[in-house]
Coordinates of C-alpha atoms and ligand atoms in Angstrom, one line a residue:
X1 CA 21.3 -2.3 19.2
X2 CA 21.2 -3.5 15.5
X3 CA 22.9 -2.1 13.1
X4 CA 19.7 -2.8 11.1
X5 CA 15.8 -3.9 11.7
X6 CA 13.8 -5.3 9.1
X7 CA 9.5 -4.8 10.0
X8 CA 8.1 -8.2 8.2
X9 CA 9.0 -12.0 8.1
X10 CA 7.4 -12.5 4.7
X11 CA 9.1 -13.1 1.4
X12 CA 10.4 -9.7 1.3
X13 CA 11.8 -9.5 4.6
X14 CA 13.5 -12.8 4.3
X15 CA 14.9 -12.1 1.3
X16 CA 16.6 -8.6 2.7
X17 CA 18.0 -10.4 5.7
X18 CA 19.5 -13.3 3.4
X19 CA 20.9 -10.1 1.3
X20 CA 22.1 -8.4 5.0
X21 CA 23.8 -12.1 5.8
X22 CA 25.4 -12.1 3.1
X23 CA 27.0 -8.4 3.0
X24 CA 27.6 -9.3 7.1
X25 CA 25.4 -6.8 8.7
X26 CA 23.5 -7.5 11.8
X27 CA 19.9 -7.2 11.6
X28 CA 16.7 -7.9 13.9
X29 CA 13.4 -8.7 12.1
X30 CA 10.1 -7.6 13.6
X31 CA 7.2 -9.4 13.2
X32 CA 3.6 -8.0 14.7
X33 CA 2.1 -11.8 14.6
X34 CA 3.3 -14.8 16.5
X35 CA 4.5 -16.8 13.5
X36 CA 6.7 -15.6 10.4
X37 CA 5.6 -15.0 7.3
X38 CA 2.8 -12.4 5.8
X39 CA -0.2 -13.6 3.1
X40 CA 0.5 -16.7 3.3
X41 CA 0.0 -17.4 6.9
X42 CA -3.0 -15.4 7.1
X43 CA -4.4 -16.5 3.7
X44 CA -6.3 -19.7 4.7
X45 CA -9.0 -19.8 2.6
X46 CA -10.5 -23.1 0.8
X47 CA -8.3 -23.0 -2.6
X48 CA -5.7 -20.4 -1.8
X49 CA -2.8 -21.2 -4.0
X50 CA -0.4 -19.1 -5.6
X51 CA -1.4 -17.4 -8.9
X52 CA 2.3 -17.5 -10.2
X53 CA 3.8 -20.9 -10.9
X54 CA 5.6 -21.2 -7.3
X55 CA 9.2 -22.0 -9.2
X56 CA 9.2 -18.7 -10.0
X57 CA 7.2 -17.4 -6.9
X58 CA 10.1 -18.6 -4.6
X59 CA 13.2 -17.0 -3.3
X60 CA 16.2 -17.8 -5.7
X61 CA 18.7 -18.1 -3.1
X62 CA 16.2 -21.1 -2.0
X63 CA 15.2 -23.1 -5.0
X64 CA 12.6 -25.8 -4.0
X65 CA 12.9 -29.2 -6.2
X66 CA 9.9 -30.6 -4.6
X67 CA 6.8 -27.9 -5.2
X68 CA 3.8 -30.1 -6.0
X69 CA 2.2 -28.3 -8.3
X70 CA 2.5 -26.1 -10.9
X71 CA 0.8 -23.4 -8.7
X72 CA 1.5 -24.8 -5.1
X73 CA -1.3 -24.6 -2.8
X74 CA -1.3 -21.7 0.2
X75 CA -0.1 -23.9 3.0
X76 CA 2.8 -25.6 1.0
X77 CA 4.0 -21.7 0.3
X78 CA 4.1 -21.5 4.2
X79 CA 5.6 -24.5 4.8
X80 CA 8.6 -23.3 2.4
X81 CA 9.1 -20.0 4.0
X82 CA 9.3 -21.5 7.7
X83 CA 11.9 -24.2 6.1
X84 CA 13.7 -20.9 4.4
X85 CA 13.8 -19.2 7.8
X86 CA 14.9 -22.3 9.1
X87 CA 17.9 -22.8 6.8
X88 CA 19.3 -19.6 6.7
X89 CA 18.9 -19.6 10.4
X90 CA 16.9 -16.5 11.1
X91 CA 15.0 -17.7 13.9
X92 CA 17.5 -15.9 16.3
X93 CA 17.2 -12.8 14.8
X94 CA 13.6 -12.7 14.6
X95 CA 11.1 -11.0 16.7
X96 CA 7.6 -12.2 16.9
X97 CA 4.5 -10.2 18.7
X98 CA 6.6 -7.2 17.7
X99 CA 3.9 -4.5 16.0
X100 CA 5.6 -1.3 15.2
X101 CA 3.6 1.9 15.3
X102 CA 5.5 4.8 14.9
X103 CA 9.1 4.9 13.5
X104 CA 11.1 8.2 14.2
X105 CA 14.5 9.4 13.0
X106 CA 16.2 10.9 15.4
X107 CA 20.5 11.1 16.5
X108 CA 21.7 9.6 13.5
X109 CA 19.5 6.6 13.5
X110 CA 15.9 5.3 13.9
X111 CA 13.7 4.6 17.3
X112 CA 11.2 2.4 16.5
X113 CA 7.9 2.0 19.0
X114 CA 6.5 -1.1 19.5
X115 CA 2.6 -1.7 20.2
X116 CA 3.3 -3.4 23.6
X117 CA 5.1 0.5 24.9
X118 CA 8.8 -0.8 24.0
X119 CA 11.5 1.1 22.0
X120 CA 14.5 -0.4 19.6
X121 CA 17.0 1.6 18.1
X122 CA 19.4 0.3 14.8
X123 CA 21.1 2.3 11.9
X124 CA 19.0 1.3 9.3
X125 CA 15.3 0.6 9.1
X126 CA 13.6 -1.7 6.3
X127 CA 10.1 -1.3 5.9
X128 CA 9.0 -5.3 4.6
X129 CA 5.4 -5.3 5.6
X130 CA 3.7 -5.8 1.9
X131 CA 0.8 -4.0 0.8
X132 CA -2.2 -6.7 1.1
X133 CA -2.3 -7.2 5.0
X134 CA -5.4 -5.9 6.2
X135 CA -8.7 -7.4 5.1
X136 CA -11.0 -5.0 3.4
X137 CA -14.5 -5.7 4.4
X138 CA -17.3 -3.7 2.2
X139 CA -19.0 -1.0 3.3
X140 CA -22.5 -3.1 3.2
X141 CA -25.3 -1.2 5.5
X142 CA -25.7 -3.1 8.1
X143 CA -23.4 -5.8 7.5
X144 CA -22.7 -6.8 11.1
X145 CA -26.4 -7.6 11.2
X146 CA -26.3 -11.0 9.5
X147 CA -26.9 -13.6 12.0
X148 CA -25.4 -16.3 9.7
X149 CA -21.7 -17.3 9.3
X150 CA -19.1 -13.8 8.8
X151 CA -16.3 -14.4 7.0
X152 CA -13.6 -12.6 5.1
X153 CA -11.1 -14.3 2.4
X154 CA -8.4 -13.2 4.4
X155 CA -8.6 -14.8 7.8
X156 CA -10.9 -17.4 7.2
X157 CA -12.8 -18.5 9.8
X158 CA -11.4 -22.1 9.7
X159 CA -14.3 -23.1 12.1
X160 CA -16.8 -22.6 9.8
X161 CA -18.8 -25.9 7.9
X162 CA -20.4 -24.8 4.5
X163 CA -21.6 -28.3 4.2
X164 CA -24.8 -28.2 2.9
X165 CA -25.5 -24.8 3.3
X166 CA -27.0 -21.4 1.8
X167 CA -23.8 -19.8 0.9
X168 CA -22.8 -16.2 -0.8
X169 CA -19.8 -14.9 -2.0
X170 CA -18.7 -11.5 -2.2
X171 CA -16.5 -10.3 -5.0
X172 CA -14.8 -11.8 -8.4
X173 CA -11.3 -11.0 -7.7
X174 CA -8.2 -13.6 -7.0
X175 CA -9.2 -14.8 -4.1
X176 CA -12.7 -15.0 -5.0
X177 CA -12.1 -17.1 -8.1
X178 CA -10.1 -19.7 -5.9
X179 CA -12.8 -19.9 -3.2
X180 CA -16.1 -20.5 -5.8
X181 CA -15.2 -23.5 -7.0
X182 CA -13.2 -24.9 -4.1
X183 CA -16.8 -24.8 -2.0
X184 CA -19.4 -25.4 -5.2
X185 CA -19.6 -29.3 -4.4
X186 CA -19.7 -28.7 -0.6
X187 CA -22.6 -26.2 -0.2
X188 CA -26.3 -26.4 -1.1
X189 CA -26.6 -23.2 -3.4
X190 CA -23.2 -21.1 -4.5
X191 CA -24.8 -16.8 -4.5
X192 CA -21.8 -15.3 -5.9
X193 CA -22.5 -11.2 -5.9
X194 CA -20.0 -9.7 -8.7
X195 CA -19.9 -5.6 -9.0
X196 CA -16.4 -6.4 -11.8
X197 CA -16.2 -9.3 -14.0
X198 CA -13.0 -9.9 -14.4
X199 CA -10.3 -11.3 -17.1
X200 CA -9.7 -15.5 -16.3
X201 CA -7.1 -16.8 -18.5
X202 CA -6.4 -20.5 -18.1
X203 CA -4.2 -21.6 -15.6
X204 CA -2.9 -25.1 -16.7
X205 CA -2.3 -26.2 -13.5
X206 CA -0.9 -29.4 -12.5
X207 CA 1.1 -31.7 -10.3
X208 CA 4.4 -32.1 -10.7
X209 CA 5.6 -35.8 -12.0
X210 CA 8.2 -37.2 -9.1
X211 CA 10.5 -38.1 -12.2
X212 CA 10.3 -34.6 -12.6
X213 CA 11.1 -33.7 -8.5
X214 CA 13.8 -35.9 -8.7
X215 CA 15.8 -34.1 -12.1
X216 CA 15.1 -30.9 -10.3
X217 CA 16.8 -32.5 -7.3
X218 CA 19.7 -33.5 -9.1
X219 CA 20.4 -30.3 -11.2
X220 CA 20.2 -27.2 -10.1
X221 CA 21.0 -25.9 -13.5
X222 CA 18.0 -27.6 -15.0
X223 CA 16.1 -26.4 -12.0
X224 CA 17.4 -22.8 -13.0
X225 CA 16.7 -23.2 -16.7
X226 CA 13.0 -24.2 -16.2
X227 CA 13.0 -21.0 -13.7
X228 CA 14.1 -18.6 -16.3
X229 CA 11.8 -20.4 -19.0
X230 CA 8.8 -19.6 -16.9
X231 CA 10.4 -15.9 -16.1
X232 CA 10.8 -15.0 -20.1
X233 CA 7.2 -16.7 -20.0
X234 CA 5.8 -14.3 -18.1
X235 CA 7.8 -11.7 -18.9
X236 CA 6.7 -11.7 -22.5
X237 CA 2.7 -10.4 -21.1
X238 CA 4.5 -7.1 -20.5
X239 CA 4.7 -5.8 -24.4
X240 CA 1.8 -7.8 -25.0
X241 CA -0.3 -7.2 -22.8
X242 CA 0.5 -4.2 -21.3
X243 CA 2.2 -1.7 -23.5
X244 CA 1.4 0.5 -26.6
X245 CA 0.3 -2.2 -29.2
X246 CA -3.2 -2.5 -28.4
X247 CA -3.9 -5.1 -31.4
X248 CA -2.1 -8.0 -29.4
X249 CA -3.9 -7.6 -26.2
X250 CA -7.3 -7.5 -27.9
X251 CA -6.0 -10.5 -29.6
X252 CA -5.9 -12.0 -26.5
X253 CA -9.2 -10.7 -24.9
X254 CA -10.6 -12.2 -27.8
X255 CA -9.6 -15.6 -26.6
X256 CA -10.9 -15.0 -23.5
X257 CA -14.1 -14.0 -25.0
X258 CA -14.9 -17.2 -26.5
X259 CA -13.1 -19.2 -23.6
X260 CA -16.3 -17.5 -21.5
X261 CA -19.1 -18.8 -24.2
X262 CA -17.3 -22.3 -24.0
X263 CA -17.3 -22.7 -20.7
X264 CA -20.9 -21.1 -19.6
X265 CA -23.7 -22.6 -21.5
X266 CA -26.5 -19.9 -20.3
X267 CA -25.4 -17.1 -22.5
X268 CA -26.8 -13.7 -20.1
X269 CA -24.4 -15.7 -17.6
X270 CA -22.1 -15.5 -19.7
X271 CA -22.3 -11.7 -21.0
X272 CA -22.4 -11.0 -17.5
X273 CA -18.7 -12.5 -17.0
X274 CA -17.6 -10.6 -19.8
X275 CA -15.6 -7.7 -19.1
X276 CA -15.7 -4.2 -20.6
X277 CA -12.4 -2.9 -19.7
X278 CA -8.8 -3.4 -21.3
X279 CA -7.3 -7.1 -19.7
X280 CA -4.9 -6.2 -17.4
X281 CA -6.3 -2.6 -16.5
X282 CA -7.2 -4.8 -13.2
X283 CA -5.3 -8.2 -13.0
X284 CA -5.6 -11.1 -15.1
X285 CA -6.4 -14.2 -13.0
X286 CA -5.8 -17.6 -13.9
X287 CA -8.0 -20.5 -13.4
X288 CA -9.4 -23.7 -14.8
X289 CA -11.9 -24.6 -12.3
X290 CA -13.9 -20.5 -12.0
X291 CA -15.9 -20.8 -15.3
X292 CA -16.6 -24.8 -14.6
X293 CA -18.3 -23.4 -11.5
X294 CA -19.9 -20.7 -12.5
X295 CA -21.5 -23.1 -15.3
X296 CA -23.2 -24.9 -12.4
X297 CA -27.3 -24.4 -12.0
X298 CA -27.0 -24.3 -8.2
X299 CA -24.1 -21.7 -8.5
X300 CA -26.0 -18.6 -9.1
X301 CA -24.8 -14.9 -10.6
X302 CA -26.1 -12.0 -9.0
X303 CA -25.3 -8.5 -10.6
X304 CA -27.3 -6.3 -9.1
X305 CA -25.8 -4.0 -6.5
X306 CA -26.1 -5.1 -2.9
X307 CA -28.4 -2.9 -1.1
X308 CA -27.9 -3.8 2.4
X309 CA -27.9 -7.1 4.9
X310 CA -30.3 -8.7 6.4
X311 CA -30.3 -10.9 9.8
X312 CA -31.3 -13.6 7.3
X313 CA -29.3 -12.5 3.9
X314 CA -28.2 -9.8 1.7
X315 CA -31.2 -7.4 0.1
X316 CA -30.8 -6.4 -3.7
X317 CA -31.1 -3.4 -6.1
X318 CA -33.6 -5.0 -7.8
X319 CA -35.5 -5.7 -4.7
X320 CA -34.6 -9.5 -4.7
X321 CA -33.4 -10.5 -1.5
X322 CA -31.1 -13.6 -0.9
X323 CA -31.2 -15.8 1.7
X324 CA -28.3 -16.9 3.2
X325 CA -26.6 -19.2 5.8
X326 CA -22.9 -18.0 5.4
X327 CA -21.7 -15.1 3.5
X328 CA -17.7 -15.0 2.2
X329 CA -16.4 -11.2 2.1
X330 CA -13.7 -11.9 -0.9
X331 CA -13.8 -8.2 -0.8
X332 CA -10.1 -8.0 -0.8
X333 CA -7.3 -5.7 1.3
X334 CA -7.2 -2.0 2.7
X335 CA -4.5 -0.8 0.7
X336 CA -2.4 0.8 3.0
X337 CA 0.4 3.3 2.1
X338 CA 3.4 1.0 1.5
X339 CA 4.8 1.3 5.0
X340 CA 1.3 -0.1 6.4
X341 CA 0.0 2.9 7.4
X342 CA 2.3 3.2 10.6
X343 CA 3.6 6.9 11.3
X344 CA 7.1 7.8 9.9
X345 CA 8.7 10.8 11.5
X346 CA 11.7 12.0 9.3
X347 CA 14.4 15.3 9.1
X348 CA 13.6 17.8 11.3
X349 CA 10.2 16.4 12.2
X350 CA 9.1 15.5 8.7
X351 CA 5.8 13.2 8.5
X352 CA 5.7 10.7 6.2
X353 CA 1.7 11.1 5.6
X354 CA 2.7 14.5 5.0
X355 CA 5.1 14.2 2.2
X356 CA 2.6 11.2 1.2
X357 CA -0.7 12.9 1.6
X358 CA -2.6 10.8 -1.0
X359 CA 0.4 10.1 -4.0
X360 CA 3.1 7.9 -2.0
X361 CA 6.2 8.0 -4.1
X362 CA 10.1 6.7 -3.3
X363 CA 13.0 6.9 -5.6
X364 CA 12.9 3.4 -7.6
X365 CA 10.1 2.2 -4.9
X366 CA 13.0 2.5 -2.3
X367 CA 14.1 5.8 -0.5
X368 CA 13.0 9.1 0.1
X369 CA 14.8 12.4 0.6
X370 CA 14.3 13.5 4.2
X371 CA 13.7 10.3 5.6
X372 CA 18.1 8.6 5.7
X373 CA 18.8 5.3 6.5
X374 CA 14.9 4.2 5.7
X375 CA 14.4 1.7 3.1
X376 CA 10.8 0.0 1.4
X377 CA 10.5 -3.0 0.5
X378 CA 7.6 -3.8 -2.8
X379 CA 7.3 0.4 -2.3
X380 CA 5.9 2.8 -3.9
X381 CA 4.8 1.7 -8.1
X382 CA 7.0 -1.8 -7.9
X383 CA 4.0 -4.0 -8.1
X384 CA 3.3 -6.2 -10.9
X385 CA 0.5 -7.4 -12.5
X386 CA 2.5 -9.6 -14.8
X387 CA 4.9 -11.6 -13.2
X388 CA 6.4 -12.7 -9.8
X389 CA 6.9 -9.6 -7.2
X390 CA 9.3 -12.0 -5.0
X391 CA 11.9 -10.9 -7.9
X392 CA 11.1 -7.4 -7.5
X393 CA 11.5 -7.9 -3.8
X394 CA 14.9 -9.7 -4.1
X395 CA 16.5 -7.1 -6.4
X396 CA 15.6 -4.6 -4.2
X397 CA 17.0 -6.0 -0.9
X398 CA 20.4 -6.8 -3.0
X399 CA 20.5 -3.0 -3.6
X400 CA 19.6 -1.9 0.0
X401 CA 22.6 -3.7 1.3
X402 CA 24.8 -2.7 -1.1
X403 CA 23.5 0.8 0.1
X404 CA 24.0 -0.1 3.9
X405 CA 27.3 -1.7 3.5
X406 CA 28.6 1.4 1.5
X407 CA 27.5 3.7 4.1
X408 CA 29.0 1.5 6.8
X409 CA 32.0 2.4 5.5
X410 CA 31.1 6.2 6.1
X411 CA 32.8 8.1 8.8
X412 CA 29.2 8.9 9.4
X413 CA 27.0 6.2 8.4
X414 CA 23.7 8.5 7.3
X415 CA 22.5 7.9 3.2
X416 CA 19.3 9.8 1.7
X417 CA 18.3 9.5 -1.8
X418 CA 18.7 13.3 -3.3
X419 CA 15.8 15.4 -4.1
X420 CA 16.5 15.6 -8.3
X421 CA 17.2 11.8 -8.4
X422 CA 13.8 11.2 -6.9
X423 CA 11.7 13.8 -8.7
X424 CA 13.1 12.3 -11.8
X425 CA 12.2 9.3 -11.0
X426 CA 8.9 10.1 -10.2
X427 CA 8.5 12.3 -13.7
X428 CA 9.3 9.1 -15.7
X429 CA 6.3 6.9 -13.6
X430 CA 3.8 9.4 -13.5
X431 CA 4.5 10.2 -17.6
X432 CA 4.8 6.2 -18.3
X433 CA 1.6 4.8 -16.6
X434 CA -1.0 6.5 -18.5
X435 CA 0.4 5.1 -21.9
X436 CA -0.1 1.8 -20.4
X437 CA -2.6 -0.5 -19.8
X438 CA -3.5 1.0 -16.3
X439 CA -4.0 4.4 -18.2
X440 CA -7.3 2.6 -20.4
X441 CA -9.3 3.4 -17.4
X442 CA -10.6 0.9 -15.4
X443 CA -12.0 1.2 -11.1
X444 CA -8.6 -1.5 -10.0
X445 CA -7.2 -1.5 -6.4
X446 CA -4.1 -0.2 -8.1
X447 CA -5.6 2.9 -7.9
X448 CA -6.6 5.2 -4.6
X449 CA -9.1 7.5 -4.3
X450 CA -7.5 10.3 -5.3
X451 CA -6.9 8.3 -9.0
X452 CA -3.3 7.8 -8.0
X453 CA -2.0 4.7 -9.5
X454 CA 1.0 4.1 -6.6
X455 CA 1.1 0.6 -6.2
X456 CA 2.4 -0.4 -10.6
X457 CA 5.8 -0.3 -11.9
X458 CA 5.7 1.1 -14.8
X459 CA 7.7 -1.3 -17.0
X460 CA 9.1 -5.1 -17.0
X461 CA 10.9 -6.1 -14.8
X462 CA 13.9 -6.5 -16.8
X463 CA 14.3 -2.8 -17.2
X464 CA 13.7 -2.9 -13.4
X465 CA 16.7 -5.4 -12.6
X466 CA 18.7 -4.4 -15.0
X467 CA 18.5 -0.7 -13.0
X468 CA 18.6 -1.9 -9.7
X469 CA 21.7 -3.9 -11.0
X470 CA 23.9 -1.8 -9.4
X471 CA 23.6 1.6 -7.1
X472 CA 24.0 5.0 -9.0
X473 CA 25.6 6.4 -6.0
X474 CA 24.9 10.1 -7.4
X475 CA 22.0 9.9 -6.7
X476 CA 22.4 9.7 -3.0
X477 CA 24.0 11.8 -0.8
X478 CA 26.1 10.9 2.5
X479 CA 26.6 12.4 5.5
Ligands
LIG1 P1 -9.5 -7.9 -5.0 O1 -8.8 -8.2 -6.2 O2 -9.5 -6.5 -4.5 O3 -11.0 -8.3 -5.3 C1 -12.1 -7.9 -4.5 C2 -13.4 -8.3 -5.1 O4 -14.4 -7.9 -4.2 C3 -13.6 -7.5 -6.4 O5 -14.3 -8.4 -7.3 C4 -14.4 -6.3 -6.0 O6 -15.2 -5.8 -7.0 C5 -15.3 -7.0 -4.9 N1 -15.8 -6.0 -4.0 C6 -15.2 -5.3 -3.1 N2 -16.0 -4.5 -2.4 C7 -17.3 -4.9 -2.8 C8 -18.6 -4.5 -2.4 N3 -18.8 -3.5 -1.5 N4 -19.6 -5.0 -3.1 C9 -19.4 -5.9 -4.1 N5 -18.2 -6.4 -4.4 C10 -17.1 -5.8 -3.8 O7 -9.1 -8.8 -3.8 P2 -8.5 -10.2 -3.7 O8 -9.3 -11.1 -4.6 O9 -8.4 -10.6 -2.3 O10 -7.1 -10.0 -4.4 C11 -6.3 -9.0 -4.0 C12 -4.9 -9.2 -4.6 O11 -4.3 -10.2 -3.8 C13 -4.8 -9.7 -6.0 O12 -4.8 -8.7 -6.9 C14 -3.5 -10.4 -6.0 O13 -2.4 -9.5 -6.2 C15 -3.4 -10.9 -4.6 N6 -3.9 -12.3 -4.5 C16 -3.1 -13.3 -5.0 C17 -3.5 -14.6 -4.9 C18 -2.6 -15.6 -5.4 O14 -1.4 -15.5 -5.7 N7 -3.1 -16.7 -5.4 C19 -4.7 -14.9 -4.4 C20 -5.5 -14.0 -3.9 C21 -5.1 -12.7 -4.0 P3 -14.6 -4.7 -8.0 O15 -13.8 -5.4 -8.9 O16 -15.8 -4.1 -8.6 O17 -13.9 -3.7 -7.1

């Protein structure tokens, strides 16, 4: 039995089972596909590259001199977390075709039920699974009745030739902005259908010099400096952007503004990528290449609300109807509960979706009374819309361990956050958001149904490092 499972092989749960190597605690990582890693193996779309410059959007315990870019394309991000997992030797410890479905405490310790009718048992349980996993196709009447090409962002349909074809796009989100213009030259006519514009800043991207690859090689410490420059970088967006003083964010929406008109010569096109919500209410993509393509006269901007599909197309609000040979869903993820929406038995019977129901909260993203020994991973309000979550991720797994390898040295090896730590915690989110950006009022995928904003930290992530630091142990309880 291990002392510890981990559920996920992406960059979270790599980085907790570097941080459980290194406080010498055994571990077994599940994985529910049959290779490791999470987005980025199941991302394949044309164009998919990361939207934080990868020095930054890597693990620091494995720098990586030789990105190619700026914002390294999807499958070189893959390539890097295999070559992680292979270095820190993991393979051995990992579990692939592994789906968990129901986790239970029970006798001190957690049984965890696999899809294919197995059980594990381990001390400690690590919930790594990430919040965007499952694609999110709209609710479209009659969507299944399109005889053309299906496809959804995530888990592309690498089959599929768009060469010279009738092509539409669903949605103007991340992944959406990276597909347009990676297809515009390959298909016939581009039918983007956009319910959001959103906020496009520019993206700068570009390769990296190999005189620059090889003084990255040779110093770590200049590799480290220019990792920390693009950190304070970023990090700067946070007041900026998203805090209190207003004037400096519409500062920047200004620039925006005119970076639309510059770029997109047919000006109801381009009042109809202008946004009318606060930047950063929904998140800020970057890219050179989205307003280039949009420019384009066979790339054409539909607004009007999508009515239902047709074997031949998608029908309009304003009775236009489209004819299509491939539609792209870039409709984006089910947002799950941050544990993937698998079911959680606590104390004394306690369900997770219970406690949940539709506001999932955890003591600093991480633990929950009632439910010992259980740790999240990117839980509950430690998303970011400003910076990179792998450093969120990493800070948290450094704090897990130091929790499991304090409690190791328990006479009875059982930790749970206590009630007042947690409901103070979640007093101080749920009064912080609204005086943020998030709180201008916008329709983001931050938020659920019920209006609950459970996926945003509420803060920088200095403040967020700095507490995570170190373990205020009075706020758990042993035993
Ligand atoms: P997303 O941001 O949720 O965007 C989905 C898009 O589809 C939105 O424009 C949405 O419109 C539209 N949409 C959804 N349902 C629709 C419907 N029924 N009819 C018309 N339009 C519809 O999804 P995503 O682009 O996949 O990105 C999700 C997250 O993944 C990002 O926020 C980011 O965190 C991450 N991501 C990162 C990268 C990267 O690092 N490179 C790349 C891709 C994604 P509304 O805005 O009106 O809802």
């Amino acid at each position: 039995m291990p002392t510890t499972i981990i559920i996920g092989t992406g960059f979270s749960g790599i980085a907790m089972a570097h941080a459980l190597q290194q406080a010498g605690v055994d571990f077994l990582m599940l994985e529910r596909s049959g290779e490791i890693g999470g987005v980025w193996r199941d991302n394949v779309y044309p164009g998919v590259a990361c939207d934080v410059p990868a020095h930054l959007y890597s693990l620091s315990f494995a720098p990586n001199p030789g990105w190619s870019r700026l914002y390294a394309p999807g499958p070189e991000i893959q390539a890097y977390l295999r070559r992680v997992v292979d270095d820190l030797d993991l393979h051995p410890h990992i579990r692939l075709h592994s789906e968990v479905t129901e986790a239970r405490f029970e006798d001190d310790g957690w049984t965890v039920a696999l899809a294919d009718g197995t059980t594990l048992r381990c001390t400690f349980l690590v919930g790594a699974v990430g919040a965007l996993k499952d694609p999110s196709w709209p609710a479209i009447p009659h969507l299944r009745d399109f005889e053309g090409t299906l496809t959804h962002s995530s888990g592309w349909d690498t089959s599929c030739d768009l060469t010279g074809k009738q092509v539409g796009v669903i949605g103007t989100g991340a992944s959406a902005i990276q597909i347009i213009p990676a297809i515009a030259d390959q298909v016939a006519d581009l039918h983007v259908f956009q319910r959001t514009p959103a906020w496009v800043s520019p993206r700068r991207d570009r390769p990296y010099r190999e005189a620059e690859k090889a003084v990255f090689a040779r110093s770590p410490l200049r590799l480290l400096a220019y990792r920390l420059k693009l950190y304070l970088t970023l990090e700067a967006r946070f007041p900026l952007l998203f805090g209190r003083r207003r004037w400096a964010a519409r500062t920047v929406e200004a620039g925006l503004r005119r970076r639309i008109h510059r770029y997109i010569d047919d000006p109801a096109k381009a009042a109809a990528l202008t946004p009318d919500y606060a930047a950063g209410c929904k998140r800020i993509l970057v890219a050179d290449d989205y307003y280039p393509a949009m420019n384009r006269d066979d790339v054409h901007l539909h607004t009007a609300p999508i009515e239902r599909a047709t074997a031949t197309g998608l029908r309009l609000g304003d009775g236009s109807e489209v004819r299509l040979d491939a539609l792209v869903c870039a409709t984006g993820f089910t947002v799950h509960d941050p544990l993937g929406g698998l079911r959680v038995v606590g104390k004394d019977g306690t369900e997770l979706a219970d406690v949940w129901g539709q506001a999932p909260t955890a003591y600093l993203g991480l633990a929950m009374p009632r439910f010992p020994n259980l740790f999240l991973l990117l839980g509950p309000n430690t998303g970011l819309g400003h910076n990179s979550v792998v450093i969120m991720a990493e800070a948290q797994a450094r704090w897990t361990a130091m929790v499991i390898r304090r409690a190791l040295q328990e006479p009875r090896p059982l930790v749970e956050v206590t009630p007042t730590a947690m409901a103070r915690f979640v007093r101080w989110v749920r009064r912080t958001l609204p005086n943020l950006v998030w709180g201008t009022g916008c329709d983001a995928w931050y938020t659920n149904d019920a209006g609950v904003n459970f996926t945003i930290w509420p803060g920088s992530t200095l403040r967020y490092l700095w507490t995570l630091r170190r373990v205020r142990w009075r706020d758990l309880h042993w035993g």
